[in-house]
Coordinates of C-alpha atoms in Angstrom, one line a residue:
M138 CA 0.0 0.0 0.0
E139 CA 1.2 3.5 -0.8
E140 CA 2.3 5.5 2.2
V141 CA 1.0 9.1 2.9
V142 CA 1.5 11.7 5.5
L143 CA -1.0 14.3 6.9
G144 CA -0.3 17.9 7.4
I145 CA -2.7 19.6 9.9
D146 CA -2.9 23.4 10.0
L147 CA -4.7 24.9 12.9
G148 CA -5.7 28.4 11.6
T149 CA -7.8 31.1 13.1
S150 CA -10.9 30.5 10.9
A151 CA -10.5 26.8 10.1
I152 CA -8.6 23.5 10.5
K153 CA -7.0 22.4 7.2
I154 CA -5.8 18.9 6.6
I155 CA -3.9 17.6 3.6
A156 CA -2.8 14.1 2.6
V157 CA 0.5 14.0 0.7
N158 CA 2.4 11.1 -0.9
H159 CA 6.1 10.5 -1.4
Q160 CA 6.3 12.8 -4.4
G161 CA 4.6 15.7 -2.7
E162 CA 1.3 15.2 -4.5
V163 CA -1.7 16.4 -2.5
L164 CA -4.2 13.5 -2.7
D165 CA -7.0 15.1 -0.7
T166 CA -7.7 18.3 1.3
V167 CA -10.4 19.0 3.9
S168 CA -11.3 22.0 5.9
E169 CA -13.3 22.3 9.1
P170 CA -14.5 25.8 10.2
L171 CA -13.8 27.2 13.7
E172 CA -15.8 29.5 15.9
L173 CA -14.2 32.7 17.2
F174 CA -15.4 34.4 20.4
Q175 CA -15.0 38.2 20.6
D176 CA -17.0 39.0 23.7
Q177 CA -15.5 42.5 24.2
P178 CA -13.5 44.9 22.0
G179 CA -9.9 43.6 21.8
Y180 CA -10.9 40.1 22.9
S181 CA -10.3 37.1 20.7
E182 CA -10.7 33.6 22.0
Q183 CA -11.4 30.0 20.9
N184 CA -12.4 26.8 22.6
P185 CA -9.5 24.4 22.5
D186 CA -11.8 21.4 22.5
D187 CA -13.4 22.8 19.3
W188 CA -10.0 22.4 17.7
Y189 CA -9.9 18.8 18.8
E190 CA -13.4 17.9 17.6
S191 CA -12.8 19.7 14.3
T192 CA -9.5 17.9 13.8
K193 CA -11.1 14.5 14.4
R194 CA -13.9 15.2 11.9
G195 CA -11.3 16.3 9.4
I196 CA -9.1 13.3 9.8
Q197 CA -12.1 11.0 9.6
R198 CA -13.2 12.7 6.3
I199 CA -9.6 12.2 4.9
T200 CA -9.2 8.6 5.9
S201 CA -12.6 7.6 4.6
S202 CA -12.2 9.4 1.2
Q203 CA -11.9 7.5 -2.1
M204 CA -8.6 9.4 -2.7
L205 CA -7.0 7.5 0.2
K206 CA -8.3 4.1 -0.8
N207 CA -5.4 1.6 -0.8
K208 CA -3.3 4.2 1.0
I209 CA -1.9 4.0 4.5
V210 CA -1.2 7.0 6.8
K211 CA 2.3 6.6 8.3
G212 CA 2.8 9.9 10.0
L213 CA 1.4 13.4 10.6
S214 CA 2.5 16.8 11.8
F215 CA 1.1 20.2 12.6
S216 CA 1.3 23.8 11.9
G217 CA -0.6 26.3 14.0
Q218 CA -1.5 29.9 14.8
M219 CA 1.2 31.3 17.0
H220 CA 1.3 33.0 20.4
G221 CA -2.1 31.8 21.7
L222 CA -2.3 30.8 25.4
I223 CA -3.8 27.5 26.5
I224 CA -3.5 26.6 30.2
L225 CA -4.2 23.1 31.6
D226 CA -4.9 21.9 35.1
K227 CA -3.3 18.8 36.6
Q228 CA -5.9 16.6 35.0
G229 CA -4.9 17.9 31.6
K230 CA -8.1 19.9 31.1
P231 CA -8.2 23.5 29.7
L232 CA -8.9 26.0 32.4
R233 CA -10.4 28.5 30.1
R234 CA -10.8 29.4 26.4
A235 CA -7.6 30.0 24.5
I236 CA -6.5 33.7 24.2
L237 CA -5.4 34.1 20.6
W238 CA -2.6 35.9 18.8
N239 CA -4.9 38.8 17.7
D240 CA -6.2 39.5 21.3
T241 CA -5.1 43.0 22.4
R242 CA -6.5 43.2 25.9
N243 CA -3.1 43.1 27.6
S244 CA -1.6 46.5 26.9
E245 CA -1.2 47.2 30.6
Q246 CA 0.7 43.9 31.0
C247 CA 3.0 44.8 28.1
R248 CA 3.7 48.1 30.0
Q249 CA 4.6 46.2 33.1
I250 CA 7.1 44.0 31.2
K251 CA 8.6 47.0 29.5
E252 CA 9.2 48.7 32.9
I253 CA 11.7 45.9 33.7
Y254 CA 13.1 44.9 30.3
G255 CA 12.7 47.9 28.0
E256 CA 11.2 47.6 24.6
R257 CA 12.5 44.1 23.7
L258 CA 12.8 40.8 25.4
N259 CA 14.6 37.7 24.1
Y260 CA 15.2 39.5 20.8
N261 CA 11.6 40.4 20.2
P262 CA 9.4 43.5 20.8
I263 CA 7.1 43.3 23.8
L264 CA 3.6 43.4 22.1
E265 CA 0.1 42.4 22.9
G266 CA 0.2 39.5 20.5
F267 CA 2.8 37.5 22.4
T268 CA 2.1 34.9 25.1
L269 CA 3.8 36.3 28.2
P270 CA 1.6 39.3 28.5
K271 CA -1.5 37.0 28.1
M272 CA -0.2 35.0 31.0
L273 CA 0.1 38.1 33.1
W274 CA -3.4 39.2 32.2
V275 CA -4.9 35.8 33.4
Q276 CA -2.7 36.0 36.5
Q277 CA -4.0 39.4 37.4
H278 CA -7.6 39.3 36.2
E279 CA -8.4 35.6 36.9
P280 CA -6.3 34.7 39.9
D281 CA -8.5 31.7 40.9
I282 CA -7.8 30.2 37.4
W283 CA -4.1 31.0 37.5
E284 CA -3.6 29.1 40.8
Q285 CA -4.7 25.9 39.0
V286 CA -2.3 26.1 36.1
H287 CA -0.2 23.0 35.7
V288 CA 1.3 23.7 32.2
F289 CA 0.9 26.2 29.4
M290 CA 1.1 25.5 25.7
L291 CA 0.3 26.9 22.3
P292 CA -2.6 26.0 20.0
K293 CA -1.1 23.2 17.9
D294 CA 0.6 21.7 21.0
Y295 CA -2.9 21.2 22.5
L296 CA -4.0 19.3 19.4
R297 CA -0.9 17.1 19.5
Y298 CA -1.5 16.4 23.2
C299 CA -5.1 15.4 22.6
L300 CA -4.0 12.9 20.0
T301 CA -1.0 11.4 21.9
D302 CA -1.3 12.3 25.6
Q303 CA 2.2 13.7 25.3
I304 CA 3.1 17.3 26.3
H305 CA 5.8 19.2 24.3
M306 CA 6.5 22.5 22.7
E307 CA 8.9 22.9 19.7
Y308 CA 11.3 25.8 19.2
S309 CA 9.6 27.8 16.5
D310 CA 6.5 28.3 18.6
A311 CA 8.3 28.6 21.9
A312 CA 10.3 31.5 20.4
S313 CA 6.9 33.4 20.0
T314 CA 6.2 33.4 23.7
L315 CA 8.9 36.0 24.8
L316 CA 10.1 33.2 27.2
L317 CA 12.7 31.4 25.0
N318 CA 16.3 32.6 24.5
P319 CA 17.2 31.8 20.9
Q320 CA 20.9 31.8 21.7
T321 CA 20.7 29.0 24.3
N322 CA 17.4 27.4 23.1
Q323 CA 16.3 27.3 26.7
W324 CA 13.4 28.7 28.6
T325 CA 14.4 31.9 30.4
K326 CA 12.8 30.8 33.6
E327 CA 14.4 33.8 35.4
V328 CA 12.2 36.0 33.3
G329 CA 9.1 34.1 34.3
A330 CA 10.2 34.2 37.9
R331 CA 10.1 38.0 37.8
F332 CA 6.3 37.6 37.2
N333 CA 5.7 34.7 39.6
I334 CA 5.6 32.1 36.8
H335 CA 7.2 28.9 37.9
D336 CA 7.3 25.2 36.8
I337 CA 4.6 25.4 34.1
Y338 CA 7.0 25.1 31.1
P339 CA 6.5 22.2 28.6
P340 CA 9.6 20.2 27.4
L341 CA 11.2 21.5 24.3
V342 CA 11.8 19.5 21.1
H343 CA 12.7 20.0 17.4
S344 CA 10.0 20.3 14.8
H345 CA 10.9 17.1 13.0
E346 CA 11.1 15.0 16.2
C347 CA 8.7 12.1 16.7
V348 CA 7.0 12.8 20.0
G349 CA 4.7 9.8 20.1
Y350 CA 2.0 7.9 18.2
I351 CA -1.8 8.3 17.9
K352 CA -3.1 6.8 21.1
S353 CA -4.7 3.4 20.6
S354 CA -8.0 4.5 22.0
L355 CA -8.3 7.0 19.1
A356 CA -6.7 5.2 16.1
K357 CA -9.7 3.1 15.0
E358 CA -12.1 6.0 15.5
L359 CA -9.9 8.2 13.2
G360 CA -9.7 5.5 10.5
F361 CA -6.0 4.6 11.0
E362 CA -5.0 1.0 10.2
S363 CA -1.6 1.0 11.8
D364 CA 0.6 3.0 14.2
V365 CA 0.8 6.6 13.0
A366 CA 3.9 8.6 14.1
V367 CA 3.3 12.1 15.3
Y368 CA 5.9 14.8 14.7
A369 CA 6.1 18.0 16.7
G370 CA 5.5 20.5 13.8
G371 CA 6.0 24.2 13.8
G372 CA 4.4 27.6 14.0
D373 CA 2.3 28.6 11.0
N374 CA 4.9 31.0 9.6
A375 CA 7.8 28.6 9.9
C376 CA 5.7 25.9 8.3
G377 CA 4.4 28.3 5.7
A378 CA 8.0 29.0 4.7
I379 CA 9.0 25.3 4.5
G380 CA 5.8 24.7 2.5
A381 CA 6.7 27.4 0.1
G382 CA 10.3 26.2 -0.2
V383 CA 11.7 29.3 1.5
I384 CA 14.7 27.8 3.4
N385 CA 17.6 29.9 2.0
D386 CA 18.9 33.2 3.5
K387 CA 18.5 35.2 0.3
E388 CA 14.9 34.3 -0.2
A389 CA 11.8 35.7 1.6
L390 CA 8.2 34.7 2.0
C391 CA 5.2 37.0 1.7
S392 CA 2.1 35.4 3.1
V393 CA -1.4 37.1 3.1
G394 CA -3.8 35.5 5.4
T395 CA -5.9 37.3 8.1
S396 CA -2.6 38.9 8.9
G397 CA 0.2 39.5 6.5
V398 CA 3.8 38.2 7.0
V399 CA 7.1 38.9 5.4
L400 CA 9.7 36.3 6.5
N401 CA 13.4 36.1 5.8
V402 CA 15.6 33.1 6.7
E403 CA 18.9 33.4 8.7
Y404 CA 21.5 30.7 9.4
N405 CA 23.4 30.2 12.7
H406 CA 23.1 33.9 13.6
V407 CA 21.0 35.5 16.3
T408 CA 20.2 39.1 15.3
A409 CA 18.8 42.0 17.3
Y410 CA 16.3 44.0 15.3
D411 CA 14.4 47.2 15.8
H412 CA 11.1 48.6 14.6
N413 CA 9.1 45.6 15.7
L414 CA 10.7 43.1 13.5
H415 CA 10.4 39.7 15.1
F416 CA 13.2 37.1 15.4
F417 CA 12.2 33.4 15.9
N418 CA 13.7 30.0 15.6
H419 CA 12.8 28.3 12.3
S420 CA 11.5 24.7 12.2
I421 CA 14.9 23.7 10.8
P422 CA 17.6 23.2 13.4
D423 CA 20.2 26.0 13.7
T424 CA 18.1 28.2 11.5
Y425 CA 16.1 31.4 12.4
Y426 CA 14.0 33.9 10.6
A427 CA 13.2 37.6 10.8
M428 CA 9.6 38.5 10.4
G429 CA 7.5 41.6 10.0
V430 CA 3.7 41.5 10.5
T431 CA 0.8 43.4 9.1
L432 CA -2.1 42.7 11.5
A433 CA -5.0 43.4 9.1
A434 CA -3.9 42.1 5.7
G435 CA -6.5 39.7 4.4
Y436 CA -8.7 41.1 7.2
S437 CA -8.7 44.5 5.5
L438 CA -9.8 42.8 2.2
N439 CA -12.6 40.9 4.1
W440 CA -13.7 44.2 5.6
L441 CA -13.7 45.8 2.1
K442 CA -15.9 43.0 0.7
K443 CA -18.4 43.1 3.6
T444 CA -18.6 46.9 3.5
F445 CA -18.4 47.8 -0.2
F446 CA -18.7 44.6 -2.2
E447 CA -21.1 42.3 -0.2
N448 CA -22.5 40.5 -3.2
D449 CA -19.2 40.2 -5.1
S450 CA -16.5 37.6 -5.0
F451 CA -12.9 38.4 -4.1
E452 CA -12.0 37.7 -7.7
T453 CA -14.4 40.4 -8.8
I454 CA -13.1 42.8 -6.2
L455 CA -9.6 42.4 -7.5
K456 CA -10.7 42.8 -11.1
N457 CA -12.4 46.1 -10.1
A458 CA -9.1 47.2 -8.4
E459 CA -7.2 46.5 -11.6
T460 CA -9.4 49.0 -13.5
S461 CA -8.2 51.8 -11.3
K462 CA -4.9 53.5 -12.0
L463 CA -1.6 53.0 -10.1
G464 CA -1.9 55.0 -6.9
A465 CA -5.7 54.5 -6.9
N466 CA -6.2 58.0 -8.4
G467 CA -4.6 59.6 -5.4
L468 CA -6.2 57.5 -2.7
L469 CA -4.2 55.9 0.1
F470 CA -5.3 53.3 2.7
A471 CA -3.6 52.5 5.9
P472 CA -4.6 48.9 6.9
Y473 CA -4.7 49.5 10.7
L474 CA -8.1 48.1 11.3
A475 CA -6.8 46.0 14.2
G476 CA -3.8 48.1 15.2
E477 CA -0.4 47.5 13.6
R478 CA 2.6 45.3 14.4
T479 CA 5.5 46.2 12.1
P480 CA 6.9 48.8 12.2
H481 CA 4.8 50.6 14.7
G482 CA 3.7 48.1 17.4
D483 CA 0.6 50.1 18.2
A484 CA -2.6 48.2 19.2
Q485 CA -4.6 51.5 19.4
I486 CA -3.9 52.9 15.9
R487 CA -6.8 52.6 13.5
G488 CA -7.1 52.6 9.7
S489 CA -7.5 55.6 7.4
F490 CA -8.4 56.5 3.8
I491 CA -6.4 59.6 2.9
G492 CA -7.3 61.8 -0.1
I493 CA -10.9 60.9 -0.7
S494 CA -12.7 63.1 -3.3
G495 CA -16.0 63.0 -5.0
Q496 CA -14.4 61.5 -8.0
H497 CA -13.3 58.3 -6.4
T498 CA -15.1 55.1 -7.3
K499 CA -15.4 51.7 -5.7
A500 CA -12.6 50.5 -7.9
D501 CA -10.3 53.2 -6.5
F502 CA -11.2 52.1 -2.9
A503 CA -10.5 48.5 -3.8
R504 CA -7.1 49.3 -5.4
A505 CA -6.2 51.6 -2.4
V506 CA -6.9 48.7 0.0
V507 CA -4.7 46.2 -2.0
E508 CA -2.0 48.8 -2.4
G509 CA -2.2 49.8 1.3
I510 CA -1.8 46.2 2.4
T511 CA 1.2 45.8 0.1
Y512 CA 2.8 49.1 1.3
S513 CA 2.6 47.8 4.9
L514 CA 4.3 44.5 3.8
Y515 CA 7.0 46.6 2.0
D516 CA 7.7 48.4 5.2
S517 CA 9.0 45.0 6.6
I518 CA 11.1 44.3 3.5
K519 CA 12.7 47.7 3.7
L520 CA 13.6 47.2 7.3
M521 CA 15.2 43.8 6.6
R522 CA 17.2 45.3 3.8
E523 CA 18.3 48.2 6.0
A524 CA 19.5 45.6 8.6
G525 CA 21.8 44.1 6.0
H526 CA 19.7 41.3 4.5
E527 CA 20.3 40.5 0.8
I528 CA 16.9 39.4 -0.5
N529 CA 16.9 38.4 -4.1
S530 CA 13.4 37.0 -4.5
I531 CA 10.2 36.5 -2.7
T532 CA 7.7 33.7 -2.8
S533 CA 4.1 34.8 -2.3
I534 CA 1.4 32.6 -0.8
G535 CA -2.1 33.0 0.6
G536 CA -4.7 35.5 -0.6
G537 CA -2.1 37.7 -2.3
A538 CA -1.0 34.8 -4.5
K539 CA -4.4 34.1 -6.0
S540 CA -4.4 37.1 -8.3
K541 CA -1.9 37.8 -11.0
F542 CA -2.7 41.5 -10.7
W543 CA -1.8 41.4 -7.0
L544 CA 1.4 39.4 -7.7
Q545 CA 2.6 41.9 -10.3
L546 CA 1.7 44.7 -7.9
Q547 CA 3.8 43.1 -5.2
A548 CA 6.7 42.7 -7.6
D549 CA 6.5 46.4 -8.6
I550 CA 6.2 47.7 -5.1
F551 CA 8.8 45.4 -3.6
N552 CA 11.1 45.9 -6.6
M553 CA 12.0 42.2 -6.8
E554 CA 11.0 39.0 -8.5
V555 CA 7.9 37.4 -7.0
K556 CA 7.4 33.7 -7.4
K557 CA 4.0 31.9 -7.7
L558 CA 4.0 28.2 -6.7
K559 CA 2.4 25.6 -9.0
H560 CA 0.6 24.1 -6.0
E561 CA 0.3 26.3 -2.9
E562 CA -1.0 24.6 0.3
G563 CA 0.6 27.0 2.8
P564 CA 1.5 25.9 6.3
S565 CA -0.2 22.5 6.0
M566 CA 2.3 21.5 3.3
G567 CA 5.2 22.5 5.6
A568 CA 3.7 20.3 8.3
A569 CA 3.4 17.4 5.9
M570 CA 7.0 17.9 4.9
L571 CA 8.2 17.8 8.5
A572 CA 6.4 14.5 8.8
A573 CA 7.9 13.2 5.6
Y574 CA 11.4 14.2 6.7
G575 CA 10.8 12.8 10.2
L576 CA 9.8 9.4 8.7
G577 CA 13.0 9.3 6.7
W578 CA 11.4 9.7 3.3
Y579 CA 14.1 12.3 2.6
A580 CA 17.6 12.8 4.0
S581 CA 17.1 16.5 4.6
I582 CA 14.5 19.2 4.4
E583 CA 16.4 20.6 1.4
A584 CA 15.9 17.3 -0.5
C585 CA 12.2 17.3 0.5
V586 CA 11.8 20.9 -0.8
A587 CA 13.5 20.0 -4.1
S588 CA 11.0 17.2 -4.6
F589 CA 7.8 18.8 -3.3
I590 CA 8.0 22.5 -4.3
K591 CA 7.6 23.7 -7.9
V592 CA 7.5 27.3 -9.1
E593 CA 4.8 28.0 -11.7
E594 CA 5.4 31.6 -12.7
I595 CA 7.8 34.5 -11.8
F596 CA 6.6 38.1 -11.8
K597 CA 9.4 40.6 -12.6
P598 CA 9.3 44.2 -11.3
N599 CA 8.6 47.1 -13.5
K600 CA 11.3 49.6 -12.5
E601 CA 9.3 52.6 -13.7
K602 CA 6.2 51.6 -11.8
H603 CA 8.3 51.0 -8.7
Q604 CA 9.5 54.6 -8.8
Q605 CA 5.9 55.8 -9.0
Y606 CA 4.8 53.5 -6.1
K607 CA 7.8 54.7 -4.1
K608 CA 6.4 58.2 -4.1
Y609 CA 3.0 57.0 -2.8
H610 CA 4.8 54.8 -0.2
D611 CA 6.7 57.8 1.1
I612 CA 3.4 59.5 1.8
Y613 CA 1.9 56.3 3.1
Q614 CA 4.7 56.1 5.7
R615 CA 3.6 59.5 7.1
I616 CA 0.0 58.5 7.7
Y617 CA 0.7 56.7 11.0
H618 CA 2.4 59.7 12.7
Q619 CA -0.2 62.1 11.3
T620 CA -3.2 60.0 12.6
K621 CA -1.8 58.4 15.8
H622 CA -3.1 61.1 18.2
L623 CA -6.4 61.6 16.3
T624 CA -7.3 57.9 16.6
E625 CA -6.3 57.8 20.2
D626 CA -8.7 60.7 20.9
L627 CA -11.4 59.0 18.9
L628 CA -11.1 55.8 20.9
K629 CA -11.3 57.7 24.2
I630 CA -14.6 59.4 23.3
S631 CA -16.2 56.4 21.5
K632 CA -15.8 53.9 24.3

């Protein structure tokens, strides 16, 4: 029987599972939606057991599909939304709903950490998205719950625990907590101790390590016919990079999901960055990556659809945008609908349209949103280049890679070649590749990438258009500083 692996991606809106064979061919894909709880402004939570039930349903759909007839699942691995806090009691039960990466309730806890450590801790900016300030929020606002905490973990770790009864955290996700030192690859327990956090750290493992097998009580229910090895996996951005073949230090990844990410790989070198660029362990040993984040990338496009184009598809929206001129006829959009991460690190800033006139059309607004998202991503690329990175090309995945118009726009704004993959599965493919490598199908991640990942098309920058975009981007960069205090005052009076 032909062997396959599963890649399981725990996203914010859905669980995605793919089945992949030795050649990297995707045999089947399923998706299970997830419920998001936003009980108050700034809150974003999910029920960890919803993840588990959705994953079980997804696996059952995969293993019972015709596409996997006469196939045998030998291993699986995970990618997952980063930063989210799950806390378990001594019985291994979640003590509350998970607090997600895009939850911004903990600005005060960030301020408390900064009072001791300044603006950065363990090579990363101290921001609401990270795990440590979430822990402090629970400690201070829900002390009865905090007293019961036995161990903390991140989202995909909980899924893996449910399937194996084994508790671990791998380095790429651990680096996103503010509690891992990337130089030593050890928990900085002395930092936790400053905030009365003791003995709740999970053991650390590499992403490609086998951490157990699907527990026997579940195997039959899930449709597995033999022992299925479970590999640790990685954070969604690290797995997204592997799944896009971005493993070399002169290549970068641009990913547009709910948030937007620019990621650049580094080897054997821990770098201190400024301007809210992040620095995390990759899912490949002795490898790291720098990352900039646009909090409301695809989210801005979703808002545009809901508000302006409710009855249109995203394809139609982008075709509308293409009919507007470069620069959206003098209209700029700052995509700060949920605050901004890089370069500003400001949870309170809000979005703006600048330059609206009575002549502007829906097509101009659509183009302004697409350009504004891309300008924000370009901010991160510029900062990486200024820090000494030589980036020769970028691979684009996610929503921004589904439109040739947007891919060419990225090439023109970024002023570099943009690659479109022949088959783009995102972080779930990276998870599947970690399982394939862990099983010994390939001698290295590099060999796996060479076999699995194929480029379909390369978009080359138009130098003349880049110079035009640069003028708009220069003005775009001033929007934050011009609107910061205005939006602060608006928030105060509209609460």
